[in-house]
Amino acid sequence: MSLNDSIQYVPGVGPKRAELLKKHLNIFTIQDLLYYFPYKYIDRSKFYLINELNSELPIVQIKGKIIDYKILGEKKTKRLIATFADATGTIELIWFNSFEWIQKNYPPFTELVVLGKPNEFNHNLYITHPEIEFWETFQNSLIQTLQPQYTIPEKLKKHGISNKVFNKIIQTVIKQYLSYVKETLPDIVIQRNKLSSLTNALVNIHFPENNQKKEEAIYRLKFEELFYIQLQILYLKYYRKHNISGFLITKDKDKLVKLLYKQLPFKLTQAQIKVLSDIRHDFASGKQMNRLLQGDVGSGKTVVALLAMLMAVDNGYQAALMAPTEILAQQHYQTLCELCKNLPLNIELLTGSTKTSQRKHIHKGLVNGTINILIGTHALIEDKVCFANLGFVVIDEQHRFGVAQRAKLWQKNTNEPHVLVMTATPIPRTLAMTIYGDLDVSVIDELPPGRKPIKTIHLDDSKRLKLFQFLHSQIQKGRQIYVVFPIIKESETLVSLKDLEDGYESYSREFPPPKYVIAVVHGQMKPQEKDFSMQLFASGKAHILIATTVIEVGVNVPNASVMVIESAERFGLSQLHQLRGRVGRGSEQSYCILMTKNQLSKEANMRIQTLCESNDGFYIAEKDLELRGPGDLEGTQQSGMPFDLKIARYSGDEHILIRAKNEAEFILQQSPDLNQYPILQHTLKKLKNEKIDWSKIS
Ligand code: ADP
Ligand code: MG
């Protein structure tokens, strides 16, 4: 016997139920079953007296006897009603099916325990489809205090797998297999963190003896889950730190860096300076840098990236900057060329739409080292692209680049280049520790001076006239306007562009040519077309840019001071924040106007309100996590949730996560290869084969 046994042979399961459990709950083995945890518990140590009951109470437990049965009603309303009594009174129990089975199984005047939610009709209390247990069985079962409630899909319930049946199955499994459970944490970790043993935790998570034991079990299992996540991430990080040397990039070689400082049109903020010194430190350490740069939209990450790239170039290396979209790559190219004009420096742009002849030319320049900085999209990691000596790679708006893609970069060199990952999507600390746990972190927590906070306003569709008046006045002042329409991502088909097309028509009527110019960009346009539209807007020739979320990341047009988001209720919080970040980049007062339909759901309303009351990306990210709740992170793929958590939560378990992280660090400091801890090596290996999808980490 082992925990890898199939569940099929567990008494009470069998082939048919095993199939259902596999299909709907992903439960294949005993181990899976043991790790399918309850989502809540009902206190079964407490018995109510029938005369204490009322319909306000949640699920209650009573003890007594059925004294009679009767069948009432016709067809759909046909029901079996039992009168259930204890010493203090009676209540009705009602069923709509299985009449015979129930009457046969629970004959009158047997002592029963009944569990259910009391309801009231015509001053009569009743419970429909109660859970029933013989008093005798109840006394002998593990469940005498807190009864676990499992999430059981309707499909399973229909096939007889009720919560009660599930409880029974788990009870059987625990009795039969508990002795086969092997501890997964080393003694030292258990002692240092005062954890209960795995066997204890598994028993008490399913059938807690009391509240305290339940809490201890939950803590232990959450800790274990988070600990192993951190261990995997940090193991990787330690491995790199110890085994991979980095190109040496030092300050005494500065040349271009100094020239750039001289011609920068602004002074760097303190935060930017701090980040640069972090990078300097890494560059000179002899180790490979793997650093995350977090900074809210508009905080000035690009210039930091540029200065760092120049450090690399000054030291004789090539540098590359990767962007997630063609538009963004294009923009970076222009920005960097503008900032670097007059510098003896060769910057090239390589994207999907670069012409073949130009592409060849670039390939050659990269190999013979005449190109210093390459800016591009995914095209940059195509196999053909080879560098003479790539020393440093910047990945902008990184959530679109998976680790797998990052890994491809390393193959371009014998040595791994330094890596700076930049993201504007502020994410809560817990998430950051998980998603970017293998990276060192720098933060830009300060915006360049002189920025006026963006004013965010919520209008519903009935105020459209007011919106248009406002836009007219802004255009008159020389400002430009973004208008964004939602598109359902998976099906970016012509049909889903309908909103945008209708919107375009309505805006064109209000702002007719030739007096007004409206540009359009969306994901289905050819790169050249997109580019044309963006140019029209960026150069100030178009007054309005109508777009889908393709403009979400990175685009920088300082004169655009109004962002109108249509059907804002259909966007997620962080997406709204990203979009809003496209304005507020110049010195003018900027506005973000959230247009929604009249009636909003509670959640949508909360999102809109949150955005109206705060400009702080980190606050918004926390709120986002809170609003969405665990396991329900919208845009999951986008922001990269690499780990499916079984019991811990990204929101709310931060204190355990921090502990788990510290512990993983402690262990790795003692034994970077984990040779001292065979248990950990073993479990890590197992986890690696199992479930982490590294490509999802991004
Ligand atoms: P993001 O961090 O969102 O990528 P950018 O790098 O695009 O932000 O910078 C936003 C704008 O702020 C750009 O127009 C840039 O030139 C400007 N900027 C960056 N740093 C400073 C600074 N220290 N002082 C003034 N303006 C700055
Ligand atoms: Mg940027």
XYZ file of C-alpha atoms and ligand atoms in Angstrom:
726
model
C 0.000 0.000 0.000
C 1.132 3.516 -0.711
C -0.262 7.009 -1.057
C 0.060 6.633 -4.800
C -2.617 3.939 -4.823
C -5.625 4.660 -6.945
C -8.724 5.749 -5.060
C -10.795 3.179 -6.878
C -10.221 0.458 -4.319
C -11.144 2.527 -1.303
C -14.333 1.119 0.205
C -17.191 3.358 -0.854
C -15.491 4.566 -4.028
C -15.354 1.991 -6.805
C -14.709 2.504 -10.516
C -17.655 4.786 -11.252
C -17.090 7.244 -8.423
C -13.343 7.103 -8.987
C -13.970 8.253 -12.533
C -16.117 11.147 -11.320
C -13.587 12.215 -8.728
C -10.842 12.200 -11.348
C -12.876 14.096 -13.844
C -14.348 16.794 -11.627
C -11.897 17.179 -8.780
C -8.629 15.941 -10.228
C -8.416 13.352 -7.499
C -6.557 10.291 -8.729
C -4.647 8.904 -5.776
C -4.916 8.552 -2.025
C -2.484 11.429 -1.755
C -4.785 13.654 -3.819
C -7.665 12.731 -1.584
C -5.757 13.491 1.595
C -4.832 16.865 0.163
C -8.362 17.771 -0.840
C -9.094 20.031 2.082
C -12.397 21.218 3.535
C -13.374 24.819 2.918
C -15.184 25.161 6.222
C -16.309 23.312 9.324
C -19.558 22.945 11.165
C -19.460 22.675 14.929
C -20.901 19.263 15.740
C -20.171 19.377 19.409
C -23.078 21.702 19.809
C -26.604 20.334 19.879
C -29.555 22.667 19.701
C -32.838 21.933 21.410
C -35.764 22.098 19.038
C -37.415 24.870 21.042
C -34.280 27.006 20.580
C -34.490 26.905 16.793
C -35.483 29.745 14.498
C -35.023 30.446 10.818
C -32.248 32.974 11.438
C -29.846 30.253 12.489
C -27.305 28.774 10.069
C -26.826 25.008 9.863
C -27.787 23.450 13.204
C -27.535 20.023 14.769
C -30.306 18.395 16.740
C -30.765 15.013 18.375
C -34.029 13.107 18.569
C -36.348 10.669 16.837
C -38.618 10.595 13.861
C -42.080 9.912 15.146
C -43.995 9.631 11.896
C -43.813 9.976 8.119
C -46.368 11.312 5.671
C -46.380 11.978 1.951
C -48.053 15.161 0.675
C -48.541 16.907 -2.648
C -48.642 15.807 -6.276
C -45.944 15.379 -8.900
C -43.373 18.153 -8.484
C -44.588 19.163 -5.057
C -44.802 15.575 -3.858
C -42.769 15.318 -0.711
C -41.984 13.147 2.233
C -42.438 14.837 5.582
C -41.129 13.422 8.829
C -42.016 14.801 12.213
C -38.835 14.936 14.217
C -39.011 15.349 17.977
C -36.837 15.825 20.998
C -37.906 16.468 24.569
C -38.605 20.139 23.823
C -40.658 20.076 20.610
C -40.944 19.024 16.993
C -39.733 20.148 13.587
C -40.465 18.874 10.085
C -37.905 17.182 7.896
C -38.710 17.324 4.193
C -37.457 15.347 1.183
C -38.411 15.557 -2.470
C -37.016 12.202 -3.507
C -35.839 8.780 -2.267
C -38.993 8.404 -0.167
C -38.777 4.665 0.241
C -35.117 4.527 0.950
C -35.409 7.097 3.713
C -38.336 5.471 5.414
C -36.648 2.111 5.290
C -33.305 3.408 6.507
C -34.486 5.623 9.307
C -37.350 3.819 10.969
C -39.338 5.814 13.524
C -38.122 5.943 17.081
C -34.458 5.318 16.350
C -32.087 7.849 17.901
C -30.816 10.146 15.154
C -28.609 13.161 14.717
C -29.957 15.662 12.203
C -28.020 18.440 10.529
C -29.506 21.187 8.421
C -30.633 24.747 8.019
C -33.917 25.561 9.716
C -36.461 27.445 7.625
C -39.899 28.731 8.401
C -43.215 28.656 6.613
C -46.530 29.614 8.212
C -44.900 29.596 11.641
C -43.786 26.036 11.025
C -40.115 25.206 11.232
C -38.715 22.703 8.772
C -35.434 21.434 7.321
C -35.209 20.212 3.736
C -32.895 17.379 2.770
C -31.224 17.141 6.161
C -28.074 15.178 6.740
C -28.897 12.260 9.034
C -26.739 10.001 11.113
C -27.540 7.322 13.646
C -26.678 8.448 17.122
C -24.725 5.263 17.545
C -22.606 5.778 14.421
C -22.115 9.400 15.337
C -20.639 8.459 18.679
C -18.155 6.167 17.018
C -17.083 8.442 14.205
C -14.133 10.786 14.059
C -16.509 13.656 13.596
C -17.651 14.686 16.990
C -16.646 18.251 16.970
C -15.973 20.153 13.780
C -17.399 18.586 10.685
C -15.580 19.328 7.477
C -17.474 20.711 4.525
C -15.915 20.023 1.143
C -16.519 21.751 -2.126
C -18.391 19.135 -4.064
C -19.597 19.927 -7.561
C -23.266 19.298 -8.368
C -22.300 16.580 -10.834
C -20.830 14.525 -8.015
C -23.729 15.165 -5.678
C -26.070 13.876 -8.344
C -24.150 10.633 -8.319
C -24.467 10.195 -4.618
C -21.231 11.776 -3.496
C -22.670 14.052 -0.856
C -20.599 15.795 1.753
C -21.443 13.001 4.126
C -20.305 10.310 1.707
C -17.154 12.247 1.034
C -16.526 12.468 4.774
C -16.868 8.720 5.035
C -14.433 8.130 2.204
C -11.866 10.391 3.799
C -12.363 8.749 7.162
C -11.701 5.351 5.625
C -8.622 6.604 3.835
C -7.238 8.171 6.971
C -7.748 4.997 8.946
C -6.135 2.822 6.282
C -3.338 5.004 5.066
C -2.245 7.289 7.866
C 0.711 5.117 8.722
C 1.982 5.480 5.164
C 2.164 9.248 5.331
C 5.767 10.385 5.376
C 6.830 13.641 6.948
C 7.763 16.180 4.248
C 9.578 18.728 6.391
C 12.901 18.266 8.180
C 12.796 18.176 11.975
C 14.645 21.412 12.262
C 12.013 23.254 10.244
C 9.237 21.717 12.285
C 10.905 22.662 15.537
C 11.948 26.154 14.591
C 8.447 26.974 13.454
C 6.575 24.943 16.054
C 4.634 23.075 13.412
C 2.526 20.014 13.949
C 3.620 16.851 12.200
C 2.200 16.057 8.791
C 0.201 13.092 10.074
C -1.288 15.203 12.806
C -2.057 17.986 10.409
C -3.758 15.704 7.912
C -5.970 14.156 10.559
C -6.869 17.491 12.049
C -7.515 19.325 8.824
C -10.150 16.754 7.964
C -11.400 15.829 11.397
C -10.240 18.407 13.911
C -10.411 17.445 17.528
C -10.996 21.052 18.421
C -10.578 24.532 17.066
C -6.996 24.938 18.128
C -5.914 21.701 16.495
C -7.712 22.736 13.350
C -5.879 26.057 13.275
C -2.568 24.308 13.874
C -3.265 21.912 11.042
C -4.178 24.711 8.659
C -1.080 26.646 9.626
C 1.183 23.648 9.120
C -0.265 22.845 5.694
C -0.184 26.434 4.505
C 3.346 26.737 5.747
C 4.370 23.589 3.931
C 2.794 24.732 0.707
C 4.381 28.165 0.789
C 7.689 26.835 2.040
C 8.057 24.521 -0.916
C 7.166 27.242 -3.363
C 9.807 29.487 -1.858
C 12.297 26.670 -1.713
C 11.891 25.946 -5.399
C 12.292 29.568 -6.349
C 15.164 30.304 -4.016
C 16.945 27.075 -4.849
C 17.050 28.278 -8.420
C 18.272 31.674 -7.309
C 20.978 30.208 -5.068
C 22.020 27.881 -7.809
C 22.522 30.782 -10.165
C 24.274 32.899 -7.552
C 26.746 30.172 -6.752
C 27.311 28.673 -10.131
C 26.958 31.361 -12.701
C 29.502 34.088 -13.003
C 28.591 37.400 -14.555
C 30.264 39.759 -16.924
C 32.191 42.435 -15.124
C 30.886 45.914 -15.807
C 32.616 48.666 -13.893
C 32.331 52.372 -13.360
C 35.856 53.336 -14.372
C 34.973 52.536 -17.983
C 32.107 55.080 -18.030
C 32.143 57.201 -21.146
C 28.772 57.174 -22.868
C 27.129 57.235 -19.443
C 28.830 60.526 -18.656
C 27.930 61.968 -22.037
C 24.294 61.024 -21.567
C 24.128 62.564 -18.104
C 25.335 65.817 -19.616
C 22.583 65.995 -22.184
C 19.642 64.587 -20.216
C 16.770 67.094 -20.314
C 15.969 66.452 -16.641
C 17.549 65.511 -13.333
C 17.101 61.941 -12.184
C 14.880 61.388 -9.179
C 16.378 59.988 -5.977
C 14.585 56.721 -6.645
C 16.096 56.430 -10.105
C 19.561 57.112 -8.709
C 19.115 54.438 -6.060
C 18.103 51.828 -8.625
C 21.099 52.672 -10.770
C 23.383 52.168 -7.823
C 21.800 48.732 -7.177
C 22.516 47.834 -10.759
C 26.059 49.180 -10.576
C 26.658 47.045 -7.554
C 25.408 43.890 -9.300
C 27.366 44.644 -12.445
C 30.614 44.887 -10.510
C 29.973 41.830 -8.344
C 31.245 39.197 -10.753
C 27.890 37.457 -10.465
C 25.084 37.454 -12.921
C 22.430 40.047 -12.150
C 18.795 38.991 -12.084
C 16.945 42.050 -10.976
C 13.358 43.186 -11.052
C 12.671 46.866 -11.398
C 9.237 47.787 -10.185
C 7.954 51.248 -10.788
C 4.503 52.579 -11.338
C 3.526 53.808 -14.765
C 5.308 57.034 -15.631
C 7.951 56.665 -12.944
C 10.749 56.818 -15.514
C 12.051 53.291 -15.928
C 13.180 53.761 -19.518
C 15.963 56.186 -18.756
C 17.223 53.909 -16.003
C 17.332 51.047 -18.479
C 19.153 53.228 -20.960
C 21.821 54.312 -18.491
C 22.377 50.716 -17.452
C 22.673 49.656 -21.079
C 25.236 52.366 -21.651
C 27.275 51.053 -18.713
C 27.375 47.703 -20.477
C 28.305 49.279 -23.787
C 31.042 51.350 -22.142
C 32.490 48.065 -20.941
C 32.542 46.628 -24.435
C 29.341 44.620 -24.275
C 26.208 44.670 -26.346
C 22.849 45.296 -24.725
C 19.327 44.410 -25.743
C 15.944 45.771 -24.765
C 12.891 43.587 -25.296
C 9.377 44.931 -25.352
C 6.133 42.976 -25.450
C 4.590 44.746 -28.428
C 5.694 46.204 -31.682
C 4.283 49.605 -30.777
C 6.242 49.683 -27.592
C 9.474 48.550 -29.211
C 9.040 51.263 -31.799
C 8.481 53.849 -29.082
C 11.496 52.766 -27.116
C 13.585 52.983 -30.229
C 12.495 56.552 -30.865
C 12.854 57.584 -27.230
C 16.351 56.149 -26.932
C 17.506 57.585 -30.247
C 16.228 60.982 -29.166
C 17.881 60.822 -25.742
C 21.140 59.536 -27.229
C 21.424 61.859 -30.185
C 25.009 62.976 -30.771
C 26.377 60.016 -28.820
C 28.771 57.693 -30.680
C 26.401 54.766 -30.398
C 24.679 52.386 -32.756
C 21.081 51.501 -31.835
C 18.936 49.260 -34.031
C 15.337 48.120 -34.019
C 14.340 44.562 -34.848
C 10.694 43.537 -34.875
C 8.426 41.161 -36.724
C 7.915 43.693 -39.475
C 11.542 44.555 -40.110
C 12.225 44.048 -43.835
C 14.363 41.114 -44.888
C 17.241 43.184 -46.191
C 17.332 45.294 -43.050
C 17.032 42.154 -40.960
C 20.083 40.666 -42.635
C 21.953 43.865 -42.106
C 21.105 43.792 -38.413
C 22.046 40.152 -38.002
C 25.423 40.958 -39.457
C 25.909 43.980 -37.249
C 25.081 41.967 -34.162
C 27.552 39.255 -34.984
C 30.393 41.566 -35.881
C 29.704 43.800 -32.916
C 28.992 47.071 -34.709
C 25.539 47.281 -33.142
C 25.702 48.347 -29.502
C 22.077 48.289 -28.507
C 19.319 46.243 -30.042
C 15.689 47.027 -29.334
C 13.029 44.562 -30.299
C 10.114 42.310 -29.674
C 9.993 38.554 -29.582
C 11.749 38.603 -32.923
C 14.813 39.318 -30.878
C 14.903 35.853 -29.413
C 14.460 34.130 -32.731
C 17.081 31.508 -33.282
C 18.871 33.361 -36.031
C 19.732 36.327 -33.886
C 23.285 35.949 -32.600
C 25.280 38.504 -30.689
C 29.003 39.038 -30.603
C 28.980 39.615 -26.864
C 25.594 40.235 -25.336
C 26.249 41.366 -21.790
C 22.957 42.782 -20.623
C 19.298 42.307 -21.419
C 16.406 44.479 -20.334
C 12.935 43.008 -20.474
C 10.297 45.699 -20.316
C 6.776 45.130 -19.030
C 7.919 41.684 -18.292
C 4.673 39.959 -17.492
C 4.387 39.064 -21.136
C 7.688 37.244 -21.223
C 7.748 33.837 -19.629
C 10.748 32.274 -18.004
C 10.938 29.885 -20.926
C 11.430 32.842 -23.228
C 13.988 34.365 -20.933
C 15.814 31.064 -20.982
C 16.112 31.236 -24.759
C 18.126 34.380 -24.386
C 20.755 32.641 -22.358
C 21.399 30.270 -25.205
C 22.581 33.175 -27.269
C 25.735 33.372 -25.248
C 28.145 31.054 -23.594
C 27.748 33.141 -20.477
C 24.400 34.306 -19.203
C 23.954 38.041 -19.628
C 22.819 40.279 -16.785
C 19.063 40.668 -16.734
C 16.875 43.543 -15.689
C 13.180 42.878 -15.734
C 10.999 45.963 -15.618
C 7.353 45.942 -14.722
C 4.844 48.679 -14.226
C 2.178 46.393 -12.904
C 2.541 46.873 -9.218
C 1.689 43.648 -7.543
C 1.089 42.875 -3.908
C 4.110 41.810 -1.923
C 2.939 38.249 -1.525
C 2.559 37.832 -5.225
C 5.845 39.519 -5.950
C 7.637 37.157 -3.598
C 6.175 34.242 -5.445
C 6.244 35.365 -9.026
C 9.513 37.241 -8.944
C 10.999 35.391 -6.010
C 14.089 34.413 -7.962
C 14.881 38.032 -8.723
C 16.362 40.752 -6.555
C 14.048 43.709 -6.384
C 14.494 47.442 -6.847
C 11.624 49.860 -6.649
C 11.047 53.326 -8.066
C 8.594 54.750 -5.589
C 8.671 58.359 -6.666
C 7.340 60.103 -9.748
C 9.355 62.767 -11.574
C 8.603 66.206 -10.134
C 5.938 68.548 -11.444
C 3.403 65.903 -12.258
C -0.138 66.764 -11.327
C -2.115 63.811 -10.018
C -4.595 62.533 -12.579
C -8.213 63.374 -11.844
C -10.405 60.338 -12.227
C -14.098 60.777 -12.879
C -16.879 58.268 -13.207
C -19.766 59.034 -15.593
C -22.576 56.776 -16.658
C -23.832 56.643 -20.215
C -26.587 59.161 -19.599
C -23.885 61.831 -19.138
C -22.401 61.333 -22.590
C -23.283 64.874 -23.629
C -21.296 66.210 -20.735
C -18.374 64.004 -21.728
C -18.355 65.301 -25.279
C -18.522 68.925 -24.108
C -15.556 68.313 -21.884
C -13.576 66.672 -24.680
C -14.307 69.615 -26.977
C -12.947 72.004 -24.397
C -9.793 69.935 -23.950
C -9.152 69.706 -27.676
C -9.609 73.446 -27.869
C -6.827 73.818 -25.327
C -4.602 71.768 -27.607
C -4.804 68.522 -25.660
C -5.167 65.066 -27.164
C -7.474 62.275 -26.097
C -7.318 58.524 -25.816
C -10.536 56.555 -26.034
C -10.287 52.888 -25.137
C -12.831 50.186 -25.846
C -12.836 46.740 -24.309
C -12.312 43.654 -26.373
C -12.731 40.138 -25.234
C -9.245 38.762 -25.507
C -9.678 35.141 -26.512
C -11.819 35.947 -29.470
C -10.222 38.968 -30.939
C -12.382 38.581 -33.987
C -14.097 41.132 -36.135
C -17.298 40.570 -34.225
C -15.716 41.641 -30.975
C -14.481 44.801 -32.603
C -18.054 45.902 -32.964
C -17.959 48.084 -29.856
C -14.931 49.854 -31.140
C -16.456 50.374 -34.575
C -19.726 51.672 -33.167
C -17.743 53.879 -30.871
C -15.699 55.189 -33.724
C -18.853 56.157 -35.564
C -20.326 57.968 -32.618
C -17.090 59.864 -31.951
C -16.771 60.750 -35.662
C -20.235 62.236 -35.622
C -19.340 64.368 -32.631
C -15.878 65.243 -33.939
C -16.312 65.293 -37.716
C -13.492 65.621 -40.240
C -11.830 67.620 -41.599
C -11.835 69.778 -38.486
C -10.987 66.784 -36.306
C -8.703 63.849 -36.975
C -9.394 60.532 -35.297
C -6.850 57.711 -35.428
C -7.637 54.081 -34.654
C -5.471 51.204 -33.424
C -6.426 47.669 -32.559
C -4.799 44.297 -32.395
C -5.964 43.099 -35.764
C -4.330 45.815 -37.788
C -1.142 45.158 -39.679
C 1.960 46.472 -37.941
C 2.431 49.191 -40.540
C -1.149 50.356 -40.106
C -0.810 50.459 -36.359
C 2.399 52.310 -36.705
C 0.811 54.850 -39.027
C -2.019 55.532 -36.572
C 0.316 55.800 -33.621
C 2.521 58.201 -35.519
C -0.496 60.296 -36.406
C -1.336 60.565 -32.734
C 2.159 60.823 -31.312
C 3.025 63.634 -33.710
C -0.040 65.565 -32.555
C -1.832 65.417 -35.906
C -4.701 63.308 -34.579
C -6.865 64.781 -31.818
C -8.292 61.502 -30.707
C -6.911 58.002 -30.646
C -9.515 55.283 -30.496
C -7.968 52.066 -29.374
C -8.311 48.714 -27.747
C -6.032 47.749 -24.929
C -3.105 47.440 -27.321
C -2.096 50.785 -25.879
C -2.185 49.434 -22.366
C 1.528 49.210 -21.815
C 4.254 51.723 -22.201
C 2.944 54.128 -24.788
C 4.148 57.635 -24.075
C 2.477 60.701 -25.578
C 2.871 63.492 -23.009
C 0.462 65.867 -24.746
C -2.385 63.388 -24.390
C -4.078 64.447 -21.201
C -7.426 62.703 -21.301
C -8.083 58.993 -21.127
C -11.657 57.968 -21.740
C -12.348 54.335 -20.929
C -15.580 53.080 -22.440
C -17.475 50.266 -20.710
C -15.008 50.617 -17.880
C -16.974 48.084 -15.852
C -15.633 45.419 -18.151
C -11.991 45.980 -17.258
C -10.061 44.652 -14.305
C -8.619 47.038 -11.738
C -4.994 46.762 -12.665
C -5.827 47.034 -16.317
C -7.727 50.254 -15.633
C -4.771 51.565 -13.702
C -2.411 50.695 -16.543
C -4.629 52.477 -19.022
C -4.902 55.534 -16.842
C -1.117 55.618 -16.688
C -1.028 56.607 -20.352
C -1.972 60.145 -19.319
C -0.516 62.415 -16.668
C 2.869 62.401 -18.370
C 3.049 66.057 -19.266
C 2.781 69.143 -17.092
C -0.922 69.714 -17.859
C -3.720 68.554 -15.585
C -4.772 65.124 -16.834
C -8.069 63.322 -16.596
C -9.244 59.767 -16.690
C -12.928 59.356 -17.402
C -14.545 56.051 -16.686
C -17.690 55.581 -18.740
C -19.992 52.820 -17.567
C -23.523 51.644 -18.048
C -26.110 52.750 -15.551
C -26.481 49.794 -13.272
C -23.273 48.289 -11.999
C -22.668 45.106 -10.103
C -21.292 45.544 -6.596
C -17.841 44.389 -7.656
C -17.705 46.618 -10.709
C -18.749 49.534 -8.568
C -15.989 48.801 -6.072
C -13.410 48.723 -8.849
C -14.572 52.031 -10.249
C -14.655 53.627 -6.792
C -11.197 52.336 -5.940
C -9.788 53.857 -9.068
C -11.535 57.185 -8.471
C -10.155 57.462 -4.957
C -6.542 56.428 -5.561
C -3.651 56.934 -7.949
C -1.390 54.621 -6.006
C -0.560 51.512 -8.001
C 0.394 49.458 -4.979
C -2.780 50.306 -3.107
C -4.750 49.387 -6.196
C -2.924 46.103 -6.591
C -3.661 45.153 -2.976
C -7.272 46.122 -3.393
C -7.423 44.123 -6.581
C -6.215 41.002 -4.863
C -8.623 41.574 -2.011
C -11.602 42.120 -4.290
C -10.939 39.141 -6.438
C -10.280 36.816 -3.571
C -8.083 33.769 -3.560
C -7.855 31.602 -6.589
C -9.941 33.951 -8.594
C -7.440 36.358 -9.980
C -8.717 37.760 -13.163
C -6.046 38.138 -15.783
C -4.300 35.257 -14.134
C -2.302 34.299 -17.179
C -1.316 37.845 -17.748
C 0.059 38.638 -14.380
C 1.387 35.103 -14.151
C 0.178 32.980 -11.306
C 2.591 30.117 -11.467
C 1.332 28.185 -8.501
C -2.107 26.844 -7.874
C -2.507 27.152 -4.175
C -4.435 24.382 -2.444
C -4.762 25.934 0.952
C -2.684 29.068 1.350
C -3.943 32.301 -0.141
C -2.110 35.030 -1.969
C -4.226 37.488 -0.036
C -4.247 37.133 3.713
C -1.402 34.706 4.383
C 1.420 37.146 3.975
C 2.785 36.499 7.470
C 3.082 32.765 6.801
C 4.639 33.415 3.431
C 7.309 35.628 4.947
C 8.107 33.002 7.545
C 8.230 30.283 4.933
C 10.531 32.375 2.822
C 12.879 33.084 5.712
C 12.963 29.421 6.542
C 13.734 28.423 2.961
C 16.543 30.959 2.982
C 17.881 29.636 6.266
C 17.928 26.098 4.907
C 19.625 27.074 1.673
C 22.273 29.030 3.534
C 23.078 25.922 5.497
C 23.026 23.616 2.552
C 22.747 25.297 -0.845
C 22.562 21.965 -2.625
C 20.205 20.569 0.055
C 22.471 17.566 0.533
C 21.908 17.824 4.274
C 18.188 17.496 3.742
C 17.272 14.418 1.732
C 13.587 14.917 2.520
C 13.652 18.291 0.833
C 15.597 17.037 -2.146
C 13.151 14.234 -2.565
C 10.057 16.400 -2.332
C 11.508 19.048 -4.603
C 12.226 16.465 -7.233
C 8.699 15.173 -6.965
C 7.214 18.652 -7.238
C 9.337 19.413 -10.242
C 8.000 16.419 -12.074
C 4.515 17.234 -11.020
C 3.025 20.529 -11.303
C 4.955 23.669 -11.747
C 4.512 25.108 -15.122
C 7.517 27.339 -15.390
C 6.297 28.800 -18.626
C 3.514 30.377 -16.614
C 5.941 32.283 -14.473
C 6.420 35.617 -15.955
P 7.664 54.207 -17.304
O 8.304 53.977 -15.984
O 6.187 54.111 -17.244
O 8.270 53.371 -18.394
P 8.867 56.314 -18.780
O 10.230 55.788 -18.678
O 8.157 56.143 -20.082
O 7.961 55.721 -17.639
O 8.893 57.825 -18.345
C 7.747 58.624 -18.368
C 8.086 60.053 -18.727
O 8.812 60.664 -17.674
C 8.945 60.170 -19.957
O 8.442 61.205 -20.752
C 10.334 60.501 -19.398
O 11.087 61.249 -20.302
C 9.991 61.305 -18.174
N 11.005 61.247 -17.099
C 11.697 60.154 -16.702
N 12.517 60.460 -15.668
C 12.320 61.775 -15.392
C 12.875 62.674 -14.414
N 13.787 62.292 -13.519
N 12.425 63.943 -14.427
C 11.503 64.351 -15.321
N 10.962 63.554 -16.270
C 11.343 62.263 -16.308
Mg 7.766 51.954 -19.788
